[in-house]
Coordinates of C-alpha atoms in Angstrom, one line a residue:
Chain A
M197 CA 0.0 0.0 0.0
Q198 CA 1.2 3.5 -0.8
A199 CA 1.9 5.8 2.1
G200 CA -1.2 7.7 3.0
S201 CA -3.5 5.4 1.2
N202 CA -6.8 4.1 2.7
A203 CA -7.6 0.5 2.6
I204 CA -11.3 -0.3 3.2
I205 CA -12.5 -3.6 4.5
H206 CA -14.2 -5.5 1.8
E207 CA -17.3 -6.6 3.7
P208 CA -20.0 -7.6 1.3
A209 CA -22.4 -4.6 1.7
V210 CA -19.5 -2.2 1.5
E211 CA -18.1 -4.0 -1.5
Y212 CA -21.6 -3.8 -3.2
L213 CA -21.7 -0.1 -2.7
L214 CA -18.1 0.4 -3.9
R215 CA -18.9 -1.5 -7.1
L216 CA -21.7 1.0 -7.8
G217 CA -19.9 4.1 -6.5
D218 CA -16.6 3.4 -8.2
T219 CA -18.4 2.8 -11.5
T220 CA -20.2 6.2 -11.3
L221 CA -17.0 7.8 -10.1
I222 CA -14.8 6.7 -12.9
L223 CA -17.4 7.2 -15.6
G224 CA -18.0 10.7 -14.2
Q225 CA -14.3 11.4 -14.5
R226 CA -14.2 10.0 -18.1
L227 CA -17.2 12.2 -19.1
G228 CA -15.5 15.2 -17.6
E229 CA -12.7 14.7 -20.0
W230 CA -15.1 16.0 -22.7
C231 CA -15.2 19.4 -21.2
G232 CA -14.0 21.7 -23.9
H233 CA -13.8 18.9 -26.4
A234 CA -17.3 17.9 -27.4
P235 CA -18.5 18.3 -31.0
V236 CA -20.7 21.3 -30.2
L237 CA -20.9 23.7 -27.3
E238 CA -24.4 22.5 -26.2
E239 CA -23.3 18.8 -26.2
D240 CA -20.2 19.8 -24.2
I241 CA -22.5 21.2 -21.5
A242 CA -24.7 18.1 -21.7
L243 CA -21.8 15.7 -21.2
T244 CA -20.4 17.6 -18.2
N245 CA -23.9 17.9 -16.7
M246 CA -24.1 14.1 -16.8
A247 CA -20.6 13.8 -15.4
L248 CA -21.7 16.0 -12.5
D249 CA -24.9 13.8 -12.0
L250 CA -22.6 10.8 -11.7
I251 CA -20.2 12.5 -9.3
G252 CA -23.2 13.4 -7.2
Q253 CA -24.3 9.8 -7.1
T254 CA -20.7 8.8 -6.2
R255 CA -20.6 11.2 -3.3
A256 CA -23.7 9.7 -1.8
L257 CA -22.6 6.1 -2.4
L258 CA -19.1 6.5 -1.1
T259 CA -20.2 8.5 1.9
H260 CA -22.6 5.7 2.7
A261 CA -20.0 3.0 2.1
G262 CA -17.6 4.7 4.5
Q263 CA -20.3 4.8 7.1
L264 CA -21.2 1.1 6.7
A265 CA -17.5 0.2 7.0
A266 CA -17.3 2.3 10.1
R267 CA -20.1 0.3 11.7
Q268 CA -17.8 -2.8 11.1
G269 CA -15.2 -1.1 13.4
Q270 CA -13.1 0.6 10.7
P271 CA -12.2 4.3 11.2
T272 CA -14.8 6.4 9.3
L273 CA -13.5 7.2 5.8
S274 CA -15.0 10.2 4.0
E275 CA -16.1 10.4 0.4
D276 CA -12.9 12.2 -0.5
Q277 CA -10.7 9.7 1.3
L278 CA -12.4 6.9 -0.6
A279 CA -12.5 8.6 -3.9
F280 CA -9.0 9.9 -3.9
L281 CA -6.8 8.0 -1.5
R282 CA -7.3 4.3 -2.3
D283 CA -4.8 2.3 -4.3
E284 CA -5.8 0.9 -7.6
R285 CA -6.5 -2.6 -6.4
D286 CA -9.1 -1.3 -4.0
Y287 CA -11.3 0.2 -6.7
R288 CA -14.3 -1.9 -7.8
N289 CA -15.7 -0.2 -10.9
L290 CA -16.7 -1.9 -14.1
T291 CA -13.8 -2.2 -16.6
L292 CA -16.0 -0.6 -19.2
V293 CA -15.9 2.8 -17.5
E294 CA -12.1 3.0 -17.1
L295 CA -11.4 2.6 -20.8
P296 CA -10.1 5.9 -22.4
R297 CA -12.7 8.4 -23.5
G298 CA -12.5 7.4 -27.2
D299 CA -14.4 9.2 -29.9
F300 CA -18.0 10.6 -29.5
A301 CA -19.5 7.3 -30.8
F302 CA -17.6 5.3 -28.2
T303 CA -18.7 7.7 -25.4
V304 CA -22.3 7.5 -26.5
L305 CA -22.4 3.8 -26.7
R306 CA -20.6 3.3 -23.4
N307 CA -23.0 5.8 -21.8
L308 CA -26.0 3.8 -23.1
M309 CA -24.6 0.5 -21.8
V310 CA -23.7 1.9 -18.4
S311 CA -26.7 4.1 -17.9
T312 CA -29.0 1.3 -18.7
W313 CA -27.1 -1.0 -16.3
L314 CA -27.3 1.7 -13.6
K315 CA -31.0 2.5 -14.3
L316 CA -31.9 -1.2 -13.7
H317 CA -29.9 -1.1 -10.5
W318 CA -31.6 2.1 -9.3
E319 CA -35.1 0.8 -10.1
R320 CA -34.5 -2.1 -7.8
L321 CA -32.5 -0.3 -5.2
A322 CA -35.4 2.1 -4.6
A323 CA -36.8 -0.8 -2.6
S324 CA -33.6 -1.7 -0.8
S325 CA -33.7 -2.9 2.8
D326 CA -31.1 -0.1 3.4
A327 CA -33.2 3.1 3.6
E328 CA -30.3 5.3 2.9
L329 CA -29.5 3.4 -0.3
A330 CA -33.2 3.4 -1.3
G331 CA -33.1 7.2 -1.0
I332 CA -30.0 7.6 -3.1
A333 CA -31.6 5.3 -5.7
G334 CA -34.8 7.3 -5.9
K335 CA -32.9 10.4 -6.8
A336 CA -30.4 8.7 -9.1
L337 CA -33.1 6.9 -11.1
K338 CA -34.3 10.2 -12.6
E339 CA -30.8 11.1 -13.7
A340 CA -30.1 7.6 -15.2
R341 CA -33.3 7.7 -17.2
Y342 CA -32.2 10.9 -18.8
H343 CA -28.7 9.7 -19.4
Q344 CA -30.1 6.6 -21.1
E345 CA -32.4 8.6 -23.3
H346 CA -29.7 11.0 -24.2
A347 CA -27.3 8.2 -25.2
A348 CA -30.0 6.2 -27.1
D349 CA -31.0 9.3 -29.1
W350 CA -27.4 9.9 -30.1
L351 CA -26.8 6.3 -31.0
L352 CA -29.8 6.4 -33.4
R353 CA -28.5 9.6 -34.9
L354 CA -25.0 8.3 -35.4
A355 CA -26.0 4.8 -36.6
G356 CA -28.4 6.4 -39.1
G357 CA -26.2 9.4 -39.9
T358 CA -23.3 9.4 -42.4
D359 CA -21.1 6.6 -43.5
E360 CA -18.5 8.0 -41.1
S361 CA -20.7 8.1 -38.1
R362 CA -22.0 4.6 -38.8
R363 CA -18.5 3.3 -39.1
R364 CA -17.6 4.8 -35.8
V365 CA -20.6 3.3 -34.0
E366 CA -19.8 -0.1 -35.4
A367 CA -16.2 0.2 -34.3
A368 CA -17.3 1.2 -30.8
L369 CA -19.7 -1.7 -30.6
A370 CA -16.9 -4.2 -31.6
E371 CA -14.6 -2.6 -29.0
L372 CA -17.0 -2.4 -26.1
W373 CA -19.0 -5.6 -26.3
R374 CA -16.2 -7.8 -24.9
Y375 CA -16.7 -6.0 -21.5
V376 CA -20.4 -6.9 -21.2
P377 CA -20.0 -10.3 -19.4
E378 CA -18.4 -8.6 -16.4
M379 CA -21.5 -6.5 -16.0
F380 CA -23.6 -9.5 -15.1
E381 CA -21.2 -11.9 -13.5
A382 CA -22.5 -12.5 -10.0
D383 CA -20.4 -13.7 -7.0
A384 CA -20.7 -13.9 -3.2
V385 CA -21.1 -10.1 -2.9
D386 CA -24.2 -10.3 -5.2
A387 CA -25.6 -13.3 -3.3
A388 CA -25.2 -11.5 0.0
A389 CA -26.9 -8.4 -1.4
A390 CA -29.8 -10.3 -2.8
G391 CA -30.1 -12.4 0.4
S392 CA -30.3 -9.3 2.6
A393 CA -32.5 -7.4 0.1
L394 CA -29.8 -4.8 0.0
G395 CA -30.0 -4.9 -3.8
P396 CA -30.2 -7.1 -6.9
S397 CA -27.6 -9.5 -7.9
R398 CA -26.1 -8.3 -11.2
A399 CA -27.0 -11.7 -12.8
E400 CA -30.7 -10.7 -12.5
L401 CA -30.1 -7.6 -14.6
R402 CA -28.8 -9.4 -17.6
E403 CA -32.2 -10.1 -19.3
P404 CA -33.8 -6.7 -18.8
W405 CA -30.5 -5.1 -19.9
E406 CA -30.3 -7.2 -23.0
A407 CA -33.9 -6.4 -23.8
E408 CA -33.5 -2.7 -23.5
M409 CA -30.3 -2.7 -25.5
A410 CA -31.8 -4.9 -28.2
A411 CA -34.7 -2.4 -28.6
V412 CA -32.3 0.4 -29.3
F413 CA -30.1 -1.8 -31.6
A414 CA -33.1 -2.9 -33.6
E415 CA -34.1 0.7 -34.2
A416 CA -30.5 1.6 -35.1
D417 CA -30.2 -1.5 -37.3
L418 CA -27.1 -2.6 -35.3
T419 CA -26.2 -6.2 -34.5
P420 CA -24.0 -6.7 -31.4
P421 CA -21.1 -9.2 -31.8
A422 CA -21.4 -12.7 -30.4
P423 CA -20.8 -12.8 -26.6
S424 CA -17.2 -12.6 -25.7
R425 CA -15.3 -15.3 -23.8
F426 CA -13.0 -12.6 -22.5
R427 CA -13.6 -11.8 -18.9
S428 CA -12.6 -8.3 -17.7
T429 CA -11.9 -8.1 -13.9
S430 CA -12.0 -4.6 -12.6
T431 CA -14.9 -5.4 -10.4
Q432 CA -12.5 -7.7 -8.6
G433 CA -9.9 -5.0 -8.3
V434 CA -7.7 -6.2 -11.2
H435 CA -7.7 -3.3 -13.6
T436 CA -6.6 -2.5 -17.1
E437 CA -3.5 -0.4 -17.7
H438 CA -5.7 2.7 -18.1
M439 CA -6.7 2.8 -14.5
G440 CA -3.4 3.9 -13.1
Y441 CA -3.4 6.9 -15.3
I442 CA -6.9 8.1 -14.5
L443 CA -6.2 7.6 -10.8
A444 CA -2.9 9.6 -11.1
E445 CA -4.9 12.5 -12.5
M446 CA -7.8 12.2 -10.1
Q447 CA -5.6 11.7 -7.0
H448 CA -2.9 14.2 -7.7
L449 CA -4.5 17.0 -5.7
Q450 CA -5.4 15.0 -2.6
R451 CA -2.0 13.4 -2.5
S452 CA -0.2 16.7 -2.9
F453 CA -2.5 18.6 -0.5
P454 CA -3.8 15.9 1.9
G455 CA -7.2 16.8 3.3
G456 CA -7.6 19.7 0.9
V457 CA -11.2 20.9 0.5
W458 CA -13.0 23.4 -1.7
Chain B
M43 CA -33.7 27.3 -44.5
G44 CA -32.6 27.3 -48.1
T45 CA -29.0 28.1 -47.2
E46 CA -28.7 25.2 -44.8
A47 CA -28.1 22.6 -47.4
S48 CA -24.8 24.2 -48.1
S49 CA -23.9 24.7 -44.5
N50 CA -22.7 22.3 -41.9
E51 CA -24.3 24.3 -39.1
W52 CA -27.3 22.9 -37.3
P53 CA -30.3 25.3 -37.5
L54 CA -30.8 27.9 -34.7
W55 CA -33.6 27.6 -32.2
E56 CA -35.0 30.1 -29.8
V57 CA -35.6 28.9 -26.3
F58 CA -38.4 29.9 -23.9
V59 CA -38.4 28.7 -20.3
R60 CA -41.2 28.8 -17.8
S61 CA -39.8 29.0 -14.3
R62 CA -42.9 28.0 -12.4
A63 CA -46.4 26.9 -13.2
G64 CA -48.6 29.9 -13.6
L65 CA -45.9 32.2 -15.0
D66 CA -45.2 32.8 -18.7
H67 CA -42.6 31.2 -20.8
K68 CA -39.8 33.7 -21.1
H69 CA -37.3 34.0 -23.9
C70 CA -33.9 33.1 -22.5
G71 CA -31.6 32.5 -25.5
S72 CA -30.9 30.4 -28.5
L73 CA -29.0 27.3 -29.4
H74 CA -28.1 25.1 -32.4
A75 CA -29.7 21.7 -32.7
A76 CA -30.4 19.2 -35.5
D77 CA -34.1 18.8 -34.8
A78 CA -36.9 19.7 -32.3
K79 CA -36.2 16.8 -29.9
M80 CA -32.6 17.6 -29.7
A81 CA -33.4 21.3 -29.3
V82 CA -35.6 20.6 -26.2
Q83 CA -32.9 18.3 -24.7
L84 CA -30.1 20.8 -25.3
A85 CA -32.3 23.6 -23.9
R86 CA -32.7 21.6 -20.8
E87 CA -28.9 21.2 -20.6
V88 CA -28.0 24.8 -21.4
Y89 CA -30.7 26.8 -19.8
T90 CA -32.1 24.9 -16.8
R91 CA -29.0 23.8 -15.0
R92 CA -29.7 25.9 -12.0
Q93 CA -33.4 25.0 -11.6
E94 CA -34.6 27.8 -13.8
G95 CA -37.3 25.8 -15.4
S96 CA -40.4 23.6 -15.2
S97 CA -41.3 23.8 -18.9
I98 CA -39.4 24.5 -22.1
W99 CA -40.6 25.7 -25.5
V100 CA -38.3 25.9 -28.6
V101 CA -39.0 27.3 -32.0
R102 CA -36.9 27.5 -35.1
S103 CA -35.4 31.0 -35.2
D104 CA -36.2 31.4 -38.9
Q105 CA -39.9 30.8 -38.1
I106 CA -40.2 33.9 -36.0
V107 CA -41.6 36.9 -37.8
A108 CA -40.5 40.2 -36.3
S109 CA -41.6 43.8 -36.7
D110 CA -39.3 45.9 -38.8
P111 CA -37.0 48.2 -36.7
G112 CA -37.6 50.8 -39.4
D113 CA -41.3 50.9 -38.5
K114 CA -40.5 51.6 -34.9
D115 CA -41.8 55.3 -35.0
M116 CA -45.0 54.4 -36.8
F117 CA -45.7 51.3 -34.7
F118 CA -45.0 52.4 -31.2
D119 CA -44.6 56.2 -30.8
P120 CA -48.4 56.9 -31.2
M121 CA -49.0 55.2 -27.8
E122 CA -46.7 57.6 -26.0
D123 CA -49.5 60.1 -25.1
K124 CA -52.3 57.6 -24.2
V125 CA -51.7 57.2 -20.5
Y126 CA -55.4 56.5 -20.0
R127 CA -54.8 53.1 -21.5
H128 CA -52.8 52.1 -18.4
P129 CA -54.7 50.4 -15.6
T130 CA -52.8 52.4 -13.0
F131 CA -55.8 54.3 -12.0
Y132 CA -57.2 51.3 -10.1
K133 CA -56.2 50.2 -6.7
L134 CA -55.6 46.4 -6.6
P135 CA -56.2 44.4 -3.4
P136 CA -52.9 43.5 -1.9
D137 CA -53.3 39.7 -2.3
V138 CA -53.7 39.8 -6.1
D139 CA -50.3 38.7 -7.4
H140 CA -48.8 38.8 -10.9
M141 CA -51.4 41.2 -12.4

């Protein structure tokens, strides 16, 4: 462990929250990279608005994860300590979200895949046995529904646009699809969450996710590749080579000025 | 409209936002969007980020017909001396808002 880093105990409920909160954190960071670079000014604002929605969800989730861990006897870790002072192996995001920003088609397709996945979580988490998490989900659901619609609209435009936009959507689909199995691979953390009614096992979300994606793909006349045998592993803490770079950028300030606040 | 085929620019839309139920939609600016649906979404992104709105209207800028600034004298000056058209001679009860 790096000096000054925070390890967090990986108790199942904490782990479950980190898997969500780290996914929203890293996707929020990636979307923020569009600031000043989007194809048009209005879309620039749209992407950063969504990044801020995701960071807001992250704040609630990581704060709650820190409180749950504290109840297990660990010193209370704040949202900032969790977001900015863990080591790479302690992050639990989907691999999909740590991949570099890519082009606009890549971003749109990734947003559609992840916002649909998150939306399905929030719908179910609104009935969580954990009242705090249910509250977070109720608010986040509205945001995720908008993110999904925004991404789906753009995917249709790009898929039905020019040869160039179509080519880029197809390339993004070929690139991203291999990261889908991880989104639905359940383990003991999922079983514990489902057992305590904390939240759904990700395995449950596969069918509704595939159905929602298929509806958009049908309208866009896109065919996803065959399911991949490749298994990405960021959920387990084993990340791609991209993760270290994004963390270096995110963590630089907190590590240079420990405890710095706005 | 006719010039757009030769242009890569998306058409311009005027945005009207209503801040609360019961109030009027107010013009708040313009933006570029490919079609009406995108215009409403982008208006939401650009003009309601700070809770300014509960409803949005958009209209293509080239669909707005405006009075000619050259007609300003003829159009508006004759009203200058007709103060009796203002309802300021009535006393309103204090609990009548937004009149």
